[in-house]
CSV table of C-alpha atoms in Angstrom, one decimal:
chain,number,residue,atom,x,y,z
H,8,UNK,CA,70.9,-76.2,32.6
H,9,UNK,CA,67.6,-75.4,33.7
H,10,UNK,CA,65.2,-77.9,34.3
H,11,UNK,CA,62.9,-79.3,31.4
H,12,UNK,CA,59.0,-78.1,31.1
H,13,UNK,CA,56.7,-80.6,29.9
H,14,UNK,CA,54.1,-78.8,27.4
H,15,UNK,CA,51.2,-80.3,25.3
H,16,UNK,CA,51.4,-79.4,21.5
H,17,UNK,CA,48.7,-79.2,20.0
H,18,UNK,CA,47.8,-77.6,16.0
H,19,UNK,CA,46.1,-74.8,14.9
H,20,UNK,CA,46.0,-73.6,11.7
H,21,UNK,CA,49.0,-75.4,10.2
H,22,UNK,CA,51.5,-74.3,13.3
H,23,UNK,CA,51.9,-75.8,16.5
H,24,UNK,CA,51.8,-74.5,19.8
H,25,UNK,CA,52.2,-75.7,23.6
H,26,UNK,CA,50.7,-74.7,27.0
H,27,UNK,CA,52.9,-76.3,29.9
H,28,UNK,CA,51.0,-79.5,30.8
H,29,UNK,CA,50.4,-78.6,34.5
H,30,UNK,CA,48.0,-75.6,33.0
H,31,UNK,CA,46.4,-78.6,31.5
H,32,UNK,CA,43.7,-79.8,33.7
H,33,UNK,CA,42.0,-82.5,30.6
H,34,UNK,CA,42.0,-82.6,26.4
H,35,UNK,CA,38.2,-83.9,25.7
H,36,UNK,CA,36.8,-84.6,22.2
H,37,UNK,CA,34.4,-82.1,20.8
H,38,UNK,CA,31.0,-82.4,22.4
H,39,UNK,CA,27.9,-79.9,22.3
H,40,UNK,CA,28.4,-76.1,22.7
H,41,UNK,CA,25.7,-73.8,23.9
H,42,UNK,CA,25.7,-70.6,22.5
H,43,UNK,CA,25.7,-67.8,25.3
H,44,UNK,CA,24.0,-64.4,24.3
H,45,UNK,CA,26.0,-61.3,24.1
H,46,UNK,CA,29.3,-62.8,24.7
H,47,UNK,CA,32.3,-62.4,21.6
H,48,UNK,CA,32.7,-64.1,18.5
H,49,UNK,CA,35.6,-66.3,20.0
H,50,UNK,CA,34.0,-67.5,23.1
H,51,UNK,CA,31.6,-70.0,21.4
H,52,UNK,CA,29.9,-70.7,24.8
H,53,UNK,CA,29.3,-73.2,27.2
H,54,UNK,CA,29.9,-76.8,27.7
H,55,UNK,CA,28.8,-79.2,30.9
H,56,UNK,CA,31.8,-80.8,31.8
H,57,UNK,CA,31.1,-83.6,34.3
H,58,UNK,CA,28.5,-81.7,35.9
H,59,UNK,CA,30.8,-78.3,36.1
H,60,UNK,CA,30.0,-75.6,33.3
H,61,UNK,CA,33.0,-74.2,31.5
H,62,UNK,CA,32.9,-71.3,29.0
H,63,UNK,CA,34.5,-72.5,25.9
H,64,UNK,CA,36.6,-70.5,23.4
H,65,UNK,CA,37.8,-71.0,19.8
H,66,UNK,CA,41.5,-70.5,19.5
H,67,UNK,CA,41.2,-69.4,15.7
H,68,UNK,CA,38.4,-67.0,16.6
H,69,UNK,CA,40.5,-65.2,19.3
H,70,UNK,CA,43.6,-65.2,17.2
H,71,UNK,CA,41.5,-63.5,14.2
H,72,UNK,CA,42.5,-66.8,12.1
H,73,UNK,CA,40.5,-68.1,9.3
H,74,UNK,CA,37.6,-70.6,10.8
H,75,UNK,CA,37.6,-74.0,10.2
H,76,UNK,CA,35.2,-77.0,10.4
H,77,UNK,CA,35.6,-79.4,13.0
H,78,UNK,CA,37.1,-82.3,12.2
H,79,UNK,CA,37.6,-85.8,13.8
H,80,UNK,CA,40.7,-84.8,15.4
H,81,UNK,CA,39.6,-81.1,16.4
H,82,UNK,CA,39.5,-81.1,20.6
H,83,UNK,CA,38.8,-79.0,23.5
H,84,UNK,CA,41.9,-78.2,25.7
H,85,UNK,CA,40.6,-77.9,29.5
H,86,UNK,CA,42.9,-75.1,31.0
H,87,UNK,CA,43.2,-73.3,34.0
H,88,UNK,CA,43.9,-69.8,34.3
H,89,UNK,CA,44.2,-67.9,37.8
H,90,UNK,CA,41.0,-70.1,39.1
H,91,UNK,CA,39.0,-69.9,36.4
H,92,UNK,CA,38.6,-73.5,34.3
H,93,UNK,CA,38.3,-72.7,30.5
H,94,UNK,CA,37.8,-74.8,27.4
H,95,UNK,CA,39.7,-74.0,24.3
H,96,UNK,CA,38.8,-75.8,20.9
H,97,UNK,CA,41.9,-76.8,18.8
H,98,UNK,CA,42.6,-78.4,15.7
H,99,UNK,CA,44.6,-81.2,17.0
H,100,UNK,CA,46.2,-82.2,20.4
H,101,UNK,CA,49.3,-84.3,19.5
H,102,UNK,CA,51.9,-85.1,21.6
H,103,UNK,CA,53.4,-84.2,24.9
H,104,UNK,CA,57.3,-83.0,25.1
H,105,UNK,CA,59.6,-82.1,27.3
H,106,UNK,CA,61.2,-78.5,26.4
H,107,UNK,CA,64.6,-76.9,27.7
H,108,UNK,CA,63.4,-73.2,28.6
H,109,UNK,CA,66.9,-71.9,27.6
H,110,UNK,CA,65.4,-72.9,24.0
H,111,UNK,CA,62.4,-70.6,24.4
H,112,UNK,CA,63.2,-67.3,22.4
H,113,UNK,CA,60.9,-64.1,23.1
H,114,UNK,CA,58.3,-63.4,20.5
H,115,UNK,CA,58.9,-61.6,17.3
H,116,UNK,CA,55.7,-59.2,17.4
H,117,UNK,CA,53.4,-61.4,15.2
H,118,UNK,CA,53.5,-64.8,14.6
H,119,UNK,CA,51.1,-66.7,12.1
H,120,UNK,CA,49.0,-63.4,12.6
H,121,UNK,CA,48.9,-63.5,16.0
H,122,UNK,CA,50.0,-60.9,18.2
H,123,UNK,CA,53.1,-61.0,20.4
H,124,UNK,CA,51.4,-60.2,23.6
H,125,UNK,CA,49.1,-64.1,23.3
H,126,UNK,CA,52.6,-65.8,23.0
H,127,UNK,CA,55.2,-66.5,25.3
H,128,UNK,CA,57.7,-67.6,23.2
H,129,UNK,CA,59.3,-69.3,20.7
H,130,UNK,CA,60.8,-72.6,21.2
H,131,UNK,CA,63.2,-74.2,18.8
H,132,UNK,CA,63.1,-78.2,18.9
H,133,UNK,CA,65.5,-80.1,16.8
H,134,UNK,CA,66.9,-78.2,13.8
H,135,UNK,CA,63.4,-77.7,12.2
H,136,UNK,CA,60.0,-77.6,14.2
H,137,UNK,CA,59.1,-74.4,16.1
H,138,UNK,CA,56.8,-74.6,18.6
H,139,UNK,CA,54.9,-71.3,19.7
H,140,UNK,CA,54.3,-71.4,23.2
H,141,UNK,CA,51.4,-69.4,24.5
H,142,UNK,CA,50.6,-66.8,27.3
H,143,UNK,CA,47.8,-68.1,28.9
H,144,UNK,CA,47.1,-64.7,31.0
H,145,UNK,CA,46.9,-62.5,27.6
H,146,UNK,CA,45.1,-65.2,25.9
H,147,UNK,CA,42.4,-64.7,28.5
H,148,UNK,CA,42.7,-60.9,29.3
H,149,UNK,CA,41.2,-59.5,32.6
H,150,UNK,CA,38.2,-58.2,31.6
H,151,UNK,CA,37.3,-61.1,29.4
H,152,UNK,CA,38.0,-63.1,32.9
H,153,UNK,CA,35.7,-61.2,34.5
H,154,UNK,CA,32.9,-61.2,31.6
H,155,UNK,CA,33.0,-65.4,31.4
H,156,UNK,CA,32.9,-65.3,35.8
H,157,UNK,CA,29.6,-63.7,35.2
H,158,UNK,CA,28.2,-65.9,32.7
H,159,UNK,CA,25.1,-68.2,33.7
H,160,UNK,CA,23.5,-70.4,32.0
């Protein structure tokens, strides 16, 4: 048996999904965005982290999901992806689990409305709760890498 992942689930739009947790650098409350010109939709801008600026970016937006207000629980999941620190706004961060890859199925080609090439997997936990497990590298594609390196405030 291979050995267990631990992954942070976290909801979005009525599913949940998970990054591992050692993608995971910190899961902050929501706190003011500013607005960077000429960027896309989904990336809703920048925050000041602790005196480091990180480009934030709205899961729902990049998944083409309906928009949603922020609510009490709604987060910002610090990630980091090939040395760049990004910020990602969630509905909910809820639990941390431990996950037996063997139970991670491939994608079907959309899930929710998302496209296959954002998601890792599938995994099946217990006989009733799927977790969609995302791929951080398409969910932040190369060029859009290169587009938020650039970005000054």
């Amino acid at each position: 048996m291979a050995e267990e992942i631990k992954v942070i689930v976290f909801g979005l739009a009525h599913e949940e999904y998970g990054i591992e947790v050692e993608k995971v650098r910190t899961i902050e409350r929501m706190m003011p965005i500013t607005r960077v010109p000429k960027t896309p939709s989904f990336i809703k801008g920048v925050i000041n982290l602790r005196g480091v600026v990180l480009p934030v970016i709205d899961l729902r937006g990049r998944f083409s999901l309906a928009e949603s207000e922020e609510t009490e629980s709604s987060r910002i999941i610090i990630v980091a992806v090939n040395d760049l620190e990004v910020g990602f706004i969630v509905d909910s961060a809820n639990d941390v689990i431990d996950i037996d890859p063997d139970s991670i199925d491939s994608p079907p080609e959309v899930v929710g409305g998302i496209k296959a090439k954002y998601l890792r997997g599938v995994a099946k936990i217990g006989d009733s709760r799927l977790l969609i497990m995302l791929n951080l590298s398409e969910v932040l594609n190369k060029s859009e890498i290169i587009q938020l390196e650039q970005q000054e405030v």
